[in-house]
XYZ file of C-alpha atoms in Angstrom:
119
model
C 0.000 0.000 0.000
C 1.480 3.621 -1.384
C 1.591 6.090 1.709
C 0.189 8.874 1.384
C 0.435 12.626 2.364
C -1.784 14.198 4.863
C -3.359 16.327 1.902
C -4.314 13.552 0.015
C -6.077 11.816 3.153
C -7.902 15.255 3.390
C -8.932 14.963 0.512
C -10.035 11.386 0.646
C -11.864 11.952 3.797
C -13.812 14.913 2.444
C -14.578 12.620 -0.655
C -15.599 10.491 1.545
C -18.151 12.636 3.517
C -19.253 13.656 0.296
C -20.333 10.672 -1.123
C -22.207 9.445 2.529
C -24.355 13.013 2.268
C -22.199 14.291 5.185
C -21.514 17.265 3.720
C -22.963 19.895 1.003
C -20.920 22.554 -0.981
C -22.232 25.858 -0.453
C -21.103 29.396 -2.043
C -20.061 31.476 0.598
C -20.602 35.572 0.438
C -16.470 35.712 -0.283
C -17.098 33.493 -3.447
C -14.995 30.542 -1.999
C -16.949 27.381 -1.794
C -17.516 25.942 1.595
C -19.042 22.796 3.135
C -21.402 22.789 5.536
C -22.991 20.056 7.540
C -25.779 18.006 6.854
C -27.981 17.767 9.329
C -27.982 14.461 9.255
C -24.272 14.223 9.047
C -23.686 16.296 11.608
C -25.405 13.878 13.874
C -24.132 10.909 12.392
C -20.826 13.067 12.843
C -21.941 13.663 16.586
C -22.116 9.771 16.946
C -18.926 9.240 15.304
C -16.655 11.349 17.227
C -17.473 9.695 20.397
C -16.597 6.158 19.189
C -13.529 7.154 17.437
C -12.382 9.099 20.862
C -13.181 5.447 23.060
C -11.082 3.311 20.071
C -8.157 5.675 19.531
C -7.854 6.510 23.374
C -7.507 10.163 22.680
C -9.772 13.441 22.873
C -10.898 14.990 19.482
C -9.809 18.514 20.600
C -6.410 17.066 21.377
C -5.634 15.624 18.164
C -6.704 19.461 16.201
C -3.891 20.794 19.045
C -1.593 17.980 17.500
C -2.295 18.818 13.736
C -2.243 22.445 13.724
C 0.846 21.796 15.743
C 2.121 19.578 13.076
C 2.692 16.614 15.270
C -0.231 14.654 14.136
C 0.926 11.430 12.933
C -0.125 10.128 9.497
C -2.716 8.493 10.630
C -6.325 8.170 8.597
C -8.291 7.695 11.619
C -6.515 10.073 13.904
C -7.019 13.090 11.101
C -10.540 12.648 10.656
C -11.307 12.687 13.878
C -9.487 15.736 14.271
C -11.413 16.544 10.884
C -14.610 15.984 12.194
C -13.807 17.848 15.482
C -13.244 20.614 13.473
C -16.170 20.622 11.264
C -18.581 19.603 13.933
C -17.602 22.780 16.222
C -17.896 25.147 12.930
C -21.047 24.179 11.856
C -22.724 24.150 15.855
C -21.043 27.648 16.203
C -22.236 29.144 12.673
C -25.849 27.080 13.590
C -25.650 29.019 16.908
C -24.406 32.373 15.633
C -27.244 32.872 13.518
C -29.644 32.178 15.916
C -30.326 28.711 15.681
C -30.663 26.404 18.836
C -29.018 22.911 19.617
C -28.419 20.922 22.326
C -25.777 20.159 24.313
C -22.099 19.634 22.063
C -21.063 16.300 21.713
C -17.208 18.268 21.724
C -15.786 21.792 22.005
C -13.210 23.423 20.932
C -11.955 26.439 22.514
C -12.194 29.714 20.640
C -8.300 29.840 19.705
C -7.977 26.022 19.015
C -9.257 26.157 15.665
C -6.939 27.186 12.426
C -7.333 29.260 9.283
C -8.479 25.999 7.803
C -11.164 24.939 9.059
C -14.782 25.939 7.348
């Protein structure tokens, strides 16, 4: 098996989300296209993050520290959990921040713990 570089397991993993309905493109007001949450995925997402925390023995938040750190290992399972972490918190935040109500997070992330990168 050909190893490959964290940007092409991004990519797989968004591919990936894509193709399960996790995820929707959407035009944001700068132009760039974003994607956003399904409802759905985000509580399939929800779900997710909590088993992948109990197998890999490790928090969701701390694996974002480790990859915007750039001591994440390659590891498919430990980036999208820190890829779901990521995309979970921005859609409950944008949800919240435009007035929308959910229950309680099934993870947060601290204001400063998330990167340019995440959508």
């Amino acid at each position: 098996m050909e190893l490959k570089n964290k940007e092409e397991l991004r990519n797989e993993i968004l591919q990936s989300w894509l193709r399960d309905a996790w995820v929707y493109p959407v035009e944001g007001p700068d132009r760039k296209i974003y994607l956003r949450l399904t409802p759905g995925g985000r509580l399939k997402m929800r779900k997710k993050i909590g088993e992948m925390e109990r197998s890999l023995g490790v928090s969701g938040p701390e694996l974002v520290r480790q990859d915007e750190a750039g001591t994440l290992p390659l590891d498919r399972d430990r980036l999208e959990l820190a890829m779901m972490v990521r995309a979970y918190t921005s859609e409950r935040r944008f949800i919240e921040s435009s007035g929308g109500s959910l229950g309680s997070p099934a993870v947060t992330l601290e204001e400063g713990d998330e990167g340019e990168g995440s959508s």
